[in-house]
Tab-separated table of C-alpha atoms and ligand atoms in Angstrom:
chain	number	residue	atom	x	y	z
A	112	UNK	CA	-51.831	23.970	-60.232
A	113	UNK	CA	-55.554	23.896	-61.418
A	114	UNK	CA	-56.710	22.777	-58.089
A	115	UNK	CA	-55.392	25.737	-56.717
A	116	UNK	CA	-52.909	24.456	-54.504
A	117	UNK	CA	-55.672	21.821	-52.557
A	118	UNK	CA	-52.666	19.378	-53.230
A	119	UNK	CA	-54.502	16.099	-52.893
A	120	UNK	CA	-58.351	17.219	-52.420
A	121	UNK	CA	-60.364	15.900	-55.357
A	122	UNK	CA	-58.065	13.084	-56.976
A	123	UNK	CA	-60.887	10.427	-55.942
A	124	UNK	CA	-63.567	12.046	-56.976
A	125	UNK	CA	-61.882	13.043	-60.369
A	126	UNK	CA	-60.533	9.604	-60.967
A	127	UNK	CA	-64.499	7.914	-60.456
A	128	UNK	CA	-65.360	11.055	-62.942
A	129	UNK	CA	-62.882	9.469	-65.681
A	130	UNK	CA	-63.791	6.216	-65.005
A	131	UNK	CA	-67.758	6.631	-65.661
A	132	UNK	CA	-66.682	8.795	-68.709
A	133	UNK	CA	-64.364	5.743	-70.017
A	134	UNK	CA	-67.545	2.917	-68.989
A	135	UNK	CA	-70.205	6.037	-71.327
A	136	UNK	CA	-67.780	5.754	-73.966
A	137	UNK	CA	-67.653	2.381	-74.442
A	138	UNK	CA	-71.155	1.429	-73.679
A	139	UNK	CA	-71.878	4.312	-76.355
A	140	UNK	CA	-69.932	2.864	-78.923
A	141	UNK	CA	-70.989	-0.631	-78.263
A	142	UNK	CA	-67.712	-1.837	-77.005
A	143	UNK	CA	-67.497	-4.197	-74.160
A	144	UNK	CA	-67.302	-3.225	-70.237
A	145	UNK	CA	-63.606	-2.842	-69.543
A	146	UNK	CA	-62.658	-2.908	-72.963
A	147	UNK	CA	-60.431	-0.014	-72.110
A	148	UNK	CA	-58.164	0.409	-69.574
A	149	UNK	CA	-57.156	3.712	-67.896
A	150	UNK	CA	-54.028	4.003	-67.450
A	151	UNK	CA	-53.532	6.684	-64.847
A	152	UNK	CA	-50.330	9.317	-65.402
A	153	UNK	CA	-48.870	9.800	-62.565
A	154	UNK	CA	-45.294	11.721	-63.320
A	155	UNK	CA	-44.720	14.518	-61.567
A	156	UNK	CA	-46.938	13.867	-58.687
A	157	UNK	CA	-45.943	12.907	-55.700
A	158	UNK	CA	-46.210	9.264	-53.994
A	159	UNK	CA	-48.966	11.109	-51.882
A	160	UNK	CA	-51.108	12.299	-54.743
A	161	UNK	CA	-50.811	8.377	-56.174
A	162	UNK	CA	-51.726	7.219	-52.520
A	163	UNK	CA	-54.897	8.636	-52.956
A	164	UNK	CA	-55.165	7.212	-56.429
A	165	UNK	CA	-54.330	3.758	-55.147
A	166	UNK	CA	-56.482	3.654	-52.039
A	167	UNK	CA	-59.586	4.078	-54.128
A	168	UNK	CA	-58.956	0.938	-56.100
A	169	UNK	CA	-56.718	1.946	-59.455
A	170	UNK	CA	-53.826	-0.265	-59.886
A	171	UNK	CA	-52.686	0.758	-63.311
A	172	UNK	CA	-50.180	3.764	-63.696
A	173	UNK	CA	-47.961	5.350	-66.189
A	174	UNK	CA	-44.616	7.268	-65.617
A	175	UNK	CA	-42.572	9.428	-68.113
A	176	UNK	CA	-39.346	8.993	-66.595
A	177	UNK	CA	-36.992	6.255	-65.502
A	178	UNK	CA	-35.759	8.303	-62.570
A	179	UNK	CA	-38.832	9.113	-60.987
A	180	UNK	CA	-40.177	6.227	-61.534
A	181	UNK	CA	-37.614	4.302	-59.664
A	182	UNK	CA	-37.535	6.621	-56.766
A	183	UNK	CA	-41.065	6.843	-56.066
A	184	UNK	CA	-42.718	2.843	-56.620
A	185	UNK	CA	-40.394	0.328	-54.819
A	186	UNK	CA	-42.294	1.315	-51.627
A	187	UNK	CA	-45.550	1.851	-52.689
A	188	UNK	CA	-45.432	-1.247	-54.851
A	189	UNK	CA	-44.034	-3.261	-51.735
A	190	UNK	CA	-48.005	-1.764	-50.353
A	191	UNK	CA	-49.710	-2.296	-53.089
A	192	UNK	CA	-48.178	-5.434	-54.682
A	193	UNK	CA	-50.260	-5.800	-57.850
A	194	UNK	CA	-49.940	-2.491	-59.142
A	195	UNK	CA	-48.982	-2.761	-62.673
A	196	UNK	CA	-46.734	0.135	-64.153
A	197	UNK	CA	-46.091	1.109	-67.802
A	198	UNK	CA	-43.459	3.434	-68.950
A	199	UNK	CA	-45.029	6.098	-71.583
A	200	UNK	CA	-41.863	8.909	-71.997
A	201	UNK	CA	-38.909	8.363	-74.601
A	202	UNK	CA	-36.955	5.929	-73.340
A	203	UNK	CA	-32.751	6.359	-73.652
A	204	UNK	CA	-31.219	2.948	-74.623
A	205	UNK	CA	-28.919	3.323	-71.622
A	206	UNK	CA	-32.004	3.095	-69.293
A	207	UNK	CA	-33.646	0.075	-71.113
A	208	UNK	CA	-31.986	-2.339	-68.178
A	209	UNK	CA	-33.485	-0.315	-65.407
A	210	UNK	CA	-36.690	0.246	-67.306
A	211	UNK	CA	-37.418	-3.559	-67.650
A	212	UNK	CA	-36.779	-4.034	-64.231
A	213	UNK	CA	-39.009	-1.222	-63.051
A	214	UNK	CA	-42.150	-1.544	-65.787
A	215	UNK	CA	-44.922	-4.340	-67.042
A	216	UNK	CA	-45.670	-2.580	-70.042
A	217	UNK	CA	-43.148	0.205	-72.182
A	218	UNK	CA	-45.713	2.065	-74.638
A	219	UNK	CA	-42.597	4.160	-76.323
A	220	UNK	CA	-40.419	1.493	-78.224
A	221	UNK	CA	-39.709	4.301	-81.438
A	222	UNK	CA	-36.554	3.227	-82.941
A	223	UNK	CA	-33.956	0.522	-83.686
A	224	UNK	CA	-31.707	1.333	-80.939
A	225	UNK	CA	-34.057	0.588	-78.285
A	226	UNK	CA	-35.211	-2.844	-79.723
A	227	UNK	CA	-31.626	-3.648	-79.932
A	228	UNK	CA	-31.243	-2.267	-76.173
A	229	UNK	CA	-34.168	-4.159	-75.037
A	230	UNK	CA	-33.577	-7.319	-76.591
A	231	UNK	CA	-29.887	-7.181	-75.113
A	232	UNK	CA	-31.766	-7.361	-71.870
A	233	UNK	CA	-33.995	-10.373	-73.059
A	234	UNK	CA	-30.854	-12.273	-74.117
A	235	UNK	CA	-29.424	-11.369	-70.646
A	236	UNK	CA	-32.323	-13.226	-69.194
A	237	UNK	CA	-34.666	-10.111	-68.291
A	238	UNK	CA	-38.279	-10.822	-68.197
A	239	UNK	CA	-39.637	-8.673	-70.937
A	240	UNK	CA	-42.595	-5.936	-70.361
A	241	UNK	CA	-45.169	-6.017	-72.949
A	242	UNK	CA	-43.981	-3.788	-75.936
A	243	UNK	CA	-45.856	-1.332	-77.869
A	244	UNK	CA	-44.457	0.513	-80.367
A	245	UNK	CA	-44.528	4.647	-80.716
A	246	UNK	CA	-46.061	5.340	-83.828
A	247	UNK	CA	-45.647	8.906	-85.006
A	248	UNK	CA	-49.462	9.390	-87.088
A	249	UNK	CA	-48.528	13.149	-88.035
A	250	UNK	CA	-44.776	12.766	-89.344
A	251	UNK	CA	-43.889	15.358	-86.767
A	252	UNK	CA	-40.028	15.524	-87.410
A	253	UNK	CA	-39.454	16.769	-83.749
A	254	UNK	CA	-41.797	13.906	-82.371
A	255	UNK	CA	-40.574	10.408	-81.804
A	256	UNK	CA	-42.080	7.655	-83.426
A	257	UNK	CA	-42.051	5.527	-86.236
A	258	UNK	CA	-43.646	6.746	-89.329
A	259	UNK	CA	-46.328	4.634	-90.308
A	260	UNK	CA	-44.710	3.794	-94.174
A	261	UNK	CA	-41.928	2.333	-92.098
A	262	UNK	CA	-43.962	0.269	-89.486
A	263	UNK	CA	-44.189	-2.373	-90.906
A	264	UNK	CA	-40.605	-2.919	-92.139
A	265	UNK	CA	-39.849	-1.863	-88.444
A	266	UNK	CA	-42.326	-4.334	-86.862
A	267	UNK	CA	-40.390	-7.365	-89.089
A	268	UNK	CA	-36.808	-6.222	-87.508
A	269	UNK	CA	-38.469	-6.351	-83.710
A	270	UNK	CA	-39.372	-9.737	-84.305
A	271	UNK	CA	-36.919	-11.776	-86.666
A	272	UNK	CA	-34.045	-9.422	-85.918
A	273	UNK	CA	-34.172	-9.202	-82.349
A	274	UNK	CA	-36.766	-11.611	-81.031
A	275	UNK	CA	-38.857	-9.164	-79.368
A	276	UNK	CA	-42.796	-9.904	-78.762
A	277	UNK	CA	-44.984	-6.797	-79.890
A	278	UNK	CA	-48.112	-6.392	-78.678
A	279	UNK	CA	-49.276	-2.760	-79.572
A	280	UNK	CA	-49.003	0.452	-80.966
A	281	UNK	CA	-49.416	3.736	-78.924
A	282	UNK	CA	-49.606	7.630	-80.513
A	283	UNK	CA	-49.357	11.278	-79.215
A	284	UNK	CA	-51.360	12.951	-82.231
A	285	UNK	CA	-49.932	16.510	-83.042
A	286	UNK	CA	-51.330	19.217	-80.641
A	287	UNK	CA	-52.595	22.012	-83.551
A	288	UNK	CA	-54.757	19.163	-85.376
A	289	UNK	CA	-57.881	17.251	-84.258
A	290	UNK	CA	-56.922	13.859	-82.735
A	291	UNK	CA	-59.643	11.220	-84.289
A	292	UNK	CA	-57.911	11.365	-87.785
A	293	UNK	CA	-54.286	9.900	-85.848
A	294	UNK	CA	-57.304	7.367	-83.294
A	295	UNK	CA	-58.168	5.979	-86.582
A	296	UNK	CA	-55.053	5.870	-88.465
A	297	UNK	CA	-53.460	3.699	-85.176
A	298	UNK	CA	-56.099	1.636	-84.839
A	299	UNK	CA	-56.205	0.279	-88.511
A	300	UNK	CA	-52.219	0.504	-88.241
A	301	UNK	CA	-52.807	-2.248	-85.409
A	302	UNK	CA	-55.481	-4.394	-86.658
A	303	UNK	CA	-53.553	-4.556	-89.704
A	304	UNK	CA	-50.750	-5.375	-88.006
A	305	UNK	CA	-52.592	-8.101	-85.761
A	306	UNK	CA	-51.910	-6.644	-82.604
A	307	UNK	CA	-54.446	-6.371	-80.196
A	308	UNK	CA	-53.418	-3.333	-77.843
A	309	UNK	CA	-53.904	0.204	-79.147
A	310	UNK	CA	-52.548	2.928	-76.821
A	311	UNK	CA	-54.006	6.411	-77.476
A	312	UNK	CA	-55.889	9.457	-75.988
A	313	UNK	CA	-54.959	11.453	-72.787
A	314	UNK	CA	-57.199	14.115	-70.476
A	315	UNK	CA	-58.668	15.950	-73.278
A	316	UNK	CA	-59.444	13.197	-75.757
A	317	UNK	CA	-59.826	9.843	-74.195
A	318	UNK	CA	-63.216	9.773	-75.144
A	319	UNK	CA	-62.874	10.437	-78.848
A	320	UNK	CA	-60.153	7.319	-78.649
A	321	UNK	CA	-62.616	4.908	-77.259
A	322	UNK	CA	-64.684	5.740	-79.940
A	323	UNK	CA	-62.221	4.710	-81.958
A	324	UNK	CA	-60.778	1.643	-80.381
A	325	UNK	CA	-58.605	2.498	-77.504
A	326	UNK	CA	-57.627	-0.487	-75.293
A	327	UNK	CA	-55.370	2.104	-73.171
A	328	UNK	CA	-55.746	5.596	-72.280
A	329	UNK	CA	-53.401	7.427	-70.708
A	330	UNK	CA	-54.879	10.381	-68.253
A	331	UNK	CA	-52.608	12.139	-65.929
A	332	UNK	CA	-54.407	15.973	-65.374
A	333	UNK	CA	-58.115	15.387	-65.735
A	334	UNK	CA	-56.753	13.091	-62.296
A	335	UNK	CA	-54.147	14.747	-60.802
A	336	UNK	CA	-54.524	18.077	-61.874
A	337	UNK	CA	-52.108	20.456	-64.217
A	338	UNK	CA	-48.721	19.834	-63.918
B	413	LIG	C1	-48.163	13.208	-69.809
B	413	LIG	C2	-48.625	12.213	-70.797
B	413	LIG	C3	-49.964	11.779	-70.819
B	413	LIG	C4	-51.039	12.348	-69.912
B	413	LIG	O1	-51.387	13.598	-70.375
B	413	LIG	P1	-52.626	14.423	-69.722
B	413	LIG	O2	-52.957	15.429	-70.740
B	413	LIG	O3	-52.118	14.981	-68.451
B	413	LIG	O4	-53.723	13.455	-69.506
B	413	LIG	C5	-50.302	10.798	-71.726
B	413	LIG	N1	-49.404	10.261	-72.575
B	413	LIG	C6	-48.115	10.664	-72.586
B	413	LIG	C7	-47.172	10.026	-73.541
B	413	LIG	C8	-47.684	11.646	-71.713
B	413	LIG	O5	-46.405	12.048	-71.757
């Protein structure tokens, strides 16, 4: 661990860091107070670790995994009832019932299998999470994603075909190239698209993707630490 093993010692004070680095980025690109949200990655740590988190004010989380997630939030959403929690990891179909029960917001919605999954739910009567769809920016064939020639095409289906409500995109740029050319690509994917929530940059980029019109980053180790 980068904190050398202080387990929870510094989460507060690195969270208010990230926060006044998210409020300089947007005041410096002229974009409204609160104009991005920080969502705050929490897999891997333990409920204590998030304690901390949660005790000095942040209510917005992201998890990676279904599992975790499940085993670790029922009780510290029953103490912290307006948490809001948003699933960023691939998502298998055969978890899409437990995952709308357990999130607000699913940021990874990268294939036709999973809309179909997902709307099965809807039809079932599940209250949907927000959707945004996984775009993959750097046609990485090992990265999941749509590819952005196909968004649009895949964007129709969501809608007409299954009746699902889109209300993003998110991206995980490749890790050898330098991230703003993927911030930019999303965000004009998105506006023209029409949707209004843009999902992009983590610990070592968040800035660069408020620059460029983040409305949600997603920061786990500038927080928590390394995993
Ligand atoms: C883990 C993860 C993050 C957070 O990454 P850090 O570099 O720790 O900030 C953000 N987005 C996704 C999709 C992740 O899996």
């Amino acid at each position: 661990m980068s904190d050398g093993g202080q387990g929870v010692n510094g989460i507060a004070e690195r969270l208010s860091g990230v926060r006044r680095e998210i409020a300089r980025a947007l005041a410096d690109s002229g974009r409204p107070a609160g104009a991005a949200q920080l969502v705050c990655v929490s897999k891997t740590f333990p409920a204590e670790a998030v304690r901390v988190a949660l005790e000095a004010g942040q209510r917005v989380f992201g998890e990676n995994y279904v599992q975790e997630a499940k085993a670790k939030w029922p009780a510290l959403r029953a103490e912290f009832p307006d948490v809001e929690l948003h699933m960023i990891g691939p998502l298998q179909s055969n978890k899409a019932r437990e995952a709308v029960a357990l999130f607000d917001v699913i940021h990874s919605l990268d294939r036709p299998s999973l809309a179909a999954a997902l709307a099965a739910e809807a039809r079932r009567g599940a209250a949907m999470p927000r959707l945004l769809v996984q775009v993959n920016t750097g046609e990485e064939p090992q990265k999941a994603g749509i590819a952005p020639a196909h968004l649009a095409g895949f964007l129709a289906e969501c809608r007409e075909i299954h009746g699902l409500a889109i209300a993003g995109l998110m991206c995980i740029p490749p890790a050898d190239e330098p991230p703003s050319p993927h911030f930019a690509l999303l965000a004009k994917l998105a506006a023209a698209s029409g949707l209004s929530l843009v999902s992009m940059g983590m610990s070592a980029d968040f800035e660069q993707a408020i620059m460029l019109g983040a409305t949600h980053v997603r920061v786990g180790s500038a927080i928590f630490g390394a995993r």
